[in-house]
Tab-separated table of C-alpha atoms in Angstrom:
chain	number	residue	atom	x	y	z
A	1	MET	CA	18.022	5.830	-24.011
A	2	ALA	CA	18.352	3.804	-20.805
A	3	SER	CA	15.708	4.267	-18.126
A	4	ARG	CA	16.546	6.111	-14.909
A	5	ILE	CA	14.973	3.275	-12.926
A	6	ASP	CA	16.142	-0.248	-12.164
A	7	ALA	CA	13.166	-1.243	-10.003
A	8	VAL	CA	9.631	-0.138	-9.150
A	9	ILE	CA	7.952	-0.982	-5.886
A	10	PHE	CA	4.196	-0.654	-5.494
A	11	ASP	CA	2.155	0.237	-2.459
A	12	VAL	CA	-0.470	-2.482	-2.003
A	13	LEU	CA	-3.464	-1.326	0.057
A	14	GLU	CA	-5.622	1.008	-2.078
A	15	THR	CA	-3.006	1.128	-4.875
A	16	LEU	CA	-3.008	-2.452	-6.188
A	17	LEU	CA	-5.718	-3.793	-3.912
A	18	ASP	CA	-9.347	-2.619	-3.869
A	19	LEU	CA	-10.608	-2.528	-0.278
A	20	ASP	CA	-14.263	-1.890	-1.156
A	21	PRO	CA	-15.350	-5.537	-0.641
A	22	ILE	CA	-14.403	-5.230	3.024
A	23	ALA	CA	-17.392	-2.908	3.393
A	24	ALA	CA	-19.629	-5.878	2.592
A	25	ARG	CA	-17.919	-7.881	5.339
A	26	LEU	CA	-18.662	-5.093	7.796
A	27	GLU	CA	-22.322	-5.248	6.825
A	28	GLU	CA	-22.304	-9.034	7.270
A	29	VAL	CA	-21.443	-8.553	10.954
A	30	GLY	CA	-23.984	-5.796	11.505
A	31	GLN	CA	-21.805	-2.718	10.980
A	32	PRO	CA	-22.446	0.113	8.494
A	33	ALA	CA	-20.478	-0.184	5.265
A	34	ASP	CA	-19.244	3.389	5.641
A	35	VAL	CA	-17.204	2.386	8.708
A	36	LEU	CA	-14.555	1.140	6.261
A	37	GLY	CA	-13.136	4.593	5.498
A	38	PRO	CA	-12.681	5.876	9.066
A	39	PHE	CA	-11.515	2.441	10.245
A	40	PHE	CA	-8.751	2.303	7.643
A	41	MET	CA	-7.725	5.907	8.318
A	42	ARG	CA	-7.552	5.222	12.074
A	43	PHE	CA	-5.528	2.082	11.399
A	44	GLN	CA	-2.982	4.015	9.313
A	45	ARG	CA	-2.813	6.847	11.850
A	46	ASP	CA	-2.300	4.496	14.788
A	47	ALA	CA	0.440	2.597	12.959
A	48	MET	CA	2.240	5.839	12.102
A	49	ALA	CA	1.842	7.053	15.694
A	50	LEU	CA	3.422	3.875	17.053
A	51	THR	CA	6.277	4.237	14.554
A	52	LEU	CA	6.871	7.857	15.599
A	53	ALA	CA	6.936	6.736	19.230
A	54	GLY	CA	9.681	4.251	18.417
A	55	ASP	CA	7.501	1.133	18.561
A	56	PHE	CA	6.547	-1.368	15.879
A	57	ALA	CA	2.890	-1.689	14.849
A	58	GLU	CA	1.979	-5.328	14.245
A	59	PHE	CA	-0.601	-5.403	11.443
A	60	THR	CA	-3.353	-7.566	12.913
A	61	ALA	CA	-3.184	-6.186	16.444
A	62	THR	CA	-3.204	-2.586	15.218
A	63	ALA	CA	-6.039	-3.243	12.770
A	64	ARG	CA	-8.115	-4.966	15.468
A	65	GLN	CA	-7.622	-2.053	17.834
A	66	ALA	CA	-8.626	0.468	15.168
A	67	LEU	CA	-11.699	-1.579	14.249
A	68	ARG	CA	-12.672	-2.010	17.898
A	69	THR	CA	-12.360	1.736	18.573
A	70	GLU	CA	-14.094	2.880	15.398
A	71	THR	CA	-17.109	0.651	16.110
A	72	ARG	CA	-17.263	1.767	19.770
A	73	GLN	CA	-16.385	-1.653	21.197
A	74	SER	CA	-19.432	-3.250	19.544
A	75	MET	CA	-17.712	-6.097	17.650
A	76	SER	CA	-16.824	-9.545	18.955
A	77	GLU	CA	-13.429	-11.119	18.303
A	78	ALA	CA	-15.020	-13.459	15.749
A	79	GLN	CA	-16.665	-10.557	13.932
A	80	MET	CA	-13.395	-8.638	13.754
A	81	ALA	CA	-11.616	-11.737	12.473
A	82	HIS	CA	-14.224	-12.096	9.721
A	83	VAL	CA	-13.662	-8.504	8.579
A	84	LEU	CA	-9.863	-8.663	8.694
A	85	GLU	CA	-9.741	-11.960	6.796
A	86	GLY	CA	-11.051	-9.969	3.869
A	87	PHE	CA	-7.682	-8.277	3.371
A	88	ALA	CA	-6.341	-11.532	1.877
A	89	LYS	CA	-9.261	-11.903	-0.530
A	90	VAL	CA	-9.990	-8.513	-2.061
A	91	PRO	CA	-9.456	-8.067	-5.827
A	92	ALA	CA	-6.843	-6.131	-7.732
A	93	PHE	CA	-7.771	-2.912	-9.502
A	94	PRO	CA	-8.129	-3.374	-13.289
A	95	ASP	CA	-5.012	-1.288	-14.008
A	96	ALA	CA	-2.754	-3.361	-11.710
A	97	GLU	CA	-2.026	-6.334	-13.982
A	98	PRO	CA	-1.216	-4.361	-17.150
A	99	ALA	CA	1.025	-1.959	-15.193
A	100	LEU	CA	3.010	-4.769	-13.563
A	101	ARG	CA	3.216	-6.697	-16.835
A	102	ARG	CA	4.563	-3.660	-18.679
A	103	LEU	CA	7.404	-3.267	-16.189
A	104	SER	CA	8.206	-6.968	-16.197
A	105	GLU	CA	8.365	-7.041	-19.985
A	106	ALA	CA	10.688	-4.012	-19.909
A	107	GLY	CA	13.111	-5.891	-17.659
A	108	ILE	CA	12.474	-3.666	-14.641
A	109	GLY	CA	12.475	-5.283	-11.191
A	110	VAL	CA	9.029	-5.238	-9.562
A	111	GLY	CA	8.220	-5.335	-5.866
A	112	CYS	CA	5.367	-4.720	-3.452
A	113	LEU	CA	5.880	-2.542	-0.372
A	114	THR	CA	3.144	-3.073	2.160
A	115	VAL	CA	2.215	-2.584	5.774
A	116	GLY	CA	0.061	-5.683	5.460
A	117	ASP	CA	0.710	-9.206	6.583
A	118	PRO	CA	3.206	-10.887	4.182
A	119	ASP	CA	1.163	-14.094	3.906
A	120	ASN	CA	-1.999	-12.123	3.183
A	121	THR	CA	-0.129	-10.104	0.556
A	122	ARG	CA	1.193	-13.201	-1.200
A	123	SER	CA	-2.278	-14.729	-1.086
A	124	PHE	CA	-3.698	-11.604	-2.710
A	125	LEU	CA	-1.031	-11.580	-5.418
A	126	ALA	CA	-1.659	-15.219	-6.266
A	127	GLY	CA	-5.443	-14.856	-6.224
A	128	ALA	CA	-5.356	-11.714	-8.343
A	129	GLY	CA	-3.032	-13.234	-10.946
A	130	LEU	CA	-0.203	-10.809	-10.179
A	131	GLU	CA	2.288	-13.160	-8.550
A	132	ALA	CA	4.187	-13.890	-11.761
A	133	TYR	CA	5.132	-10.227	-12.165
A	134	VAL	CA	6.360	-9.553	-8.611
A	135	ASP	CA	9.974	-10.313	-7.744
A	136	HIS	CA	9.852	-9.319	-4.069
A	137	VAL	CA	7.319	-8.595	-1.335
A	138	VAL	CA	8.718	-6.138	1.226
A	139	THR	CA	6.773	-5.553	4.438
A	140	ALA	CA	6.941	-3.144	7.346
A	141	GLU	CA	7.682	-6.139	9.547
A	142	MET	CA	10.797	-6.935	7.504
A	143	ALA	CA	12.003	-3.323	7.632
A	144	GLY	CA	11.136	-2.837	11.304
A	145	VAL	CA	9.326	0.466	10.598
A	146	TRP	CA	6.151	1.575	8.859
A	147	LYS	CA	5.811	3.985	5.975
A	148	PRO	CA	6.632	6.785	5.563
A	149	ALA	CA	9.755	6.373	7.760
A	150	PRO	CA	12.853	6.620	5.505
A	151	GLY	CA	14.164	3.253	6.634
A	152	ILE	CA	11.420	1.282	4.918
A	153	TYR	CA	12.235	2.725	1.479
A	154	ARG	CA	15.954	2.141	2.024
A	155	HIS	CA	15.242	-1.434	3.028
A	156	ALA	CA	13.099	-1.922	-0.076
A	157	ALA	CA	15.914	-0.768	-2.361
A	158	LYS	CA	18.299	-3.170	-0.637
A	159	VAL	CA	15.901	-6.087	-1.124
A	160	LEU	CA	15.377	-5.180	-4.778
A	161	GLY	CA	19.154	-4.929	-5.237
A	162	CYS	CA	19.316	-1.390	-6.580
A	163	ASP	CA	20.469	2.060	-5.538
A	164	LEU	CA	17.748	4.031	-3.791
A	165	ASP	CA	17.855	6.816	-6.390
A	166	ARG	CA	17.153	4.238	-9.096
A	167	MET	CA	14.069	2.805	-7.393
A	168	ALA	CA	10.606	4.322	-7.810
A	169	LEU	CA	7.659	3.930	-5.475
A	170	VAL	CA	4.185	3.917	-7.028
A	171	ALA	CA	1.226	4.790	-4.794
A	172	VAL	CA	-2.169	6.494	-4.728
A	173	HIS	CA	-1.189	8.276	-1.497
A	174	ALA	CA	0.654	11.583	-1.844
A	175	TRP	CA	2.096	11.155	1.669
A	176	ASP	CA	3.687	7.828	0.630
A	177	CYS	CA	5.256	9.389	-2.455
A	178	HIS	CA	6.501	12.234	-0.234
A	179	GLY	CA	8.140	9.713	2.103
A	180	ALA	CA	9.871	7.973	-0.794
A	181	LYS	CA	11.124	11.268	-2.192
A	182	ARG	CA	12.423	12.416	1.184
A	183	ALA	CA	14.299	9.127	1.527
A	184	GLY	CA	15.964	9.647	-1.875
A	185	ALA	CA	13.837	7.480	-4.175
A	186	LEU	CA	11.782	8.413	-7.203
A	187	ALA	CA	7.991	8.402	-7.000
A	188	GLY	CA	4.993	7.926	-9.248
A	189	TRP	CA	1.619	9.133	-7.958
A	190	CYS	CA	-1.723	7.842	-9.285
A	191	SER	CA	-4.702	10.179	-8.879
A	192	ARG	CA	-7.331	7.413	-8.604
A	193	LEU	CA	-7.893	7.897	-4.855
A	194	GLU	CA	-7.081	11.502	-4.016
A	195	GLY	CA	-7.740	13.434	-7.227
A	196	GLU	CA	-5.048	16.010	-6.452
A	197	PRO	CA	-1.852	15.578	-4.416
A	198	GLY	CA	-2.197	18.875	-2.551
A	199	ASP	CA	0.434	21.472	-1.750
A	200	VAL	CA	2.110	20.155	1.407
A	201	PHE	CA	3.847	17.121	-0.125
A	202	LEU	CA	6.832	16.965	-2.439
A	203	PRO	CA	5.625	16.489	-6.019
A	204	ALA	CA	6.075	13.025	-7.468
A	205	ASP	CA	8.389	12.616	-10.451
A	206	VAL	CA	5.486	11.206	-12.460
A	207	ARG	CA	1.727	11.475	-12.041
A	208	GLY	CA	-1.101	9.788	-13.912
A	209	ASP	CA	-4.775	8.919	-13.757
A	210	ASP	CA	-4.100	5.177	-13.622
A	211	LEU	CA	-1.201	2.860	-12.855
A	212	VAL	CA	-0.411	2.182	-16.518
A	213	GLU	CA	-0.029	5.898	-17.183
A	214	VAL	CA	2.249	6.222	-14.156
A	215	VAL	CA	4.388	3.267	-15.262
A	216	ASP	CA	4.694	4.630	-18.786
A	217	GLY	CA	5.874	7.927	-17.319
A	218	LEU	CA	8.482	6.225	-15.175
A	219	LEU	CA	9.798	4.183	-18.097
A	220	ALA	CA	10.162	7.423	-20.075
A	221	LEU	CA	12.300	9.166	-17.452
């Protein structure tokens, strides 16, 4: 039986890409490692707030502002640059390569949908050995809006050359899967980060404990 999906697009930050090494970079410039969590949450919140206000959140500027605020103005420009350079160098999670490979071997289009810098994302894909499996990198900058605005998922489907209802987003964030579902796409949620998706978001079409399990579920739809 033919699959319901023609393409799968993966969230990058925290789904394919492990941000934990950035904590070490924070320590290298004299900040506590546990600043990483609140910094990244503030960064996401600020980007979403700018999107809701009708403005575009440029990745580096928004990340610098979040880092500056979260560390109470205690970091120099050089120190912030050192931390943010880490986004291009962090490793892939162990389940990323087999999940992408499985889709590629099944003839399903594969993309990455990220709020990150496109050059950083391509650098990560190449360094992590994932580049061969990814057909397209779609960024918030290309779409003109950040997730979870509907326009970014619609733009992703257009880039991947498929109908929106035949594209699936895969993410570890229930809010991202909710955004994809609200826009009309399918969604696969991985429990690695959140444990449970909660009750306020639309349920994903597929859920699994790792990316391979999610991909297998999507291929079986």
